[in-house]
Amino acid sequence: MDVYEALERWRGLAPEAGSGSAGAPRYVLLEGFHALKHALRFGAVVPVALCADRAAALELAAELAPDLEGVLAGLLVEVDAETLRGLVARPHPTGVAALAERPAPVAVEAALRGARRTPVVVLDQPRHLGNAGAVVRLAAGFGASGVVTTGPLDPWHPTVVRGGAGLHFATAVAPLEVPELPDGPLFALDPEGADIRGLTLPDDALLAFGSERHGLTTELRARADHLVALPMRPQVSSYNLATSVGMTLFHWASASGAAPA
């Protein structure tokens, strides 16, 4: 693909890569080499990828993703830096940007509602886009079956995808409301819950986390089968959301044969 074809394709698809959840955009923006690398490794369809310095991007591929060298060599199209800045609001320091096709809703539903061997992370009314992206990255690393959010935050917002480093394609990510949550025992993190160190979290659990400011909503709390607390020093009010998710997934993984080695 030459530069003209690549830019025409980008401009034709980019209007579909919006940030609102209502329109369920078909394409999402991948910002940076690492996001593109992760998306490709987990099967993303990437119709166009641009870079400001092709030689530098391929050097990164040789160093960090030799499994993708051939794919990236055939995919990356070099454009000048000014052109890239006109297409991407905040160009990544690696000078790489791509558009990827969002997974089909039916595939996401199947991953969340089929027989599961690893938990689903539920973010109850999250507020911070970057934290949501960090949670997706954690969930992918632990092999969680999915990340779902309740409330207005779109888990496929470009800032969330940026924070997830392209790993939305390694797990099932979807917005759902509490009545729509997948089946499975729901363990909700709450300061009034039982100490997590005395519990074994089942592989098909839903692990629910409230927002840092407001905690769990009344609706989610009523749906919970178990309230669980992380150990915390007195007078410390809370952990960062992504930290809480990481601690809980590590506790699950330490006792599960389904966790990644």
mmCIF file of C-alpha atoms in Angstrom, residues 47 104 173 225 258:
data_model
loop_
_atom_site.group_PDB
_atom_site.id
_atom_site.type_symbol
_atom_site.label_atom_id
_atom_site.label_comp_id
_atom_site.label_asym_id
_atom_site.label_seq_id
_atom_site.Cartn_x
_atom_site.Cartn_y
_atom_site.Cartn_z
ATOM 1 C CA PRO A 47 -6.616 -2.297 7.911
ATOM 2 C CA ALA A 104 -17.874 -8.183 17.006
ATOM 3 C CA VAL A 173 -14.365 -5.693 26.996
ATOM 4 C CA ASP A 225 -22.974 -12.874 46.671
ATOM 5 C CA ALA A 258 -6.298 -21.773 35.325
#
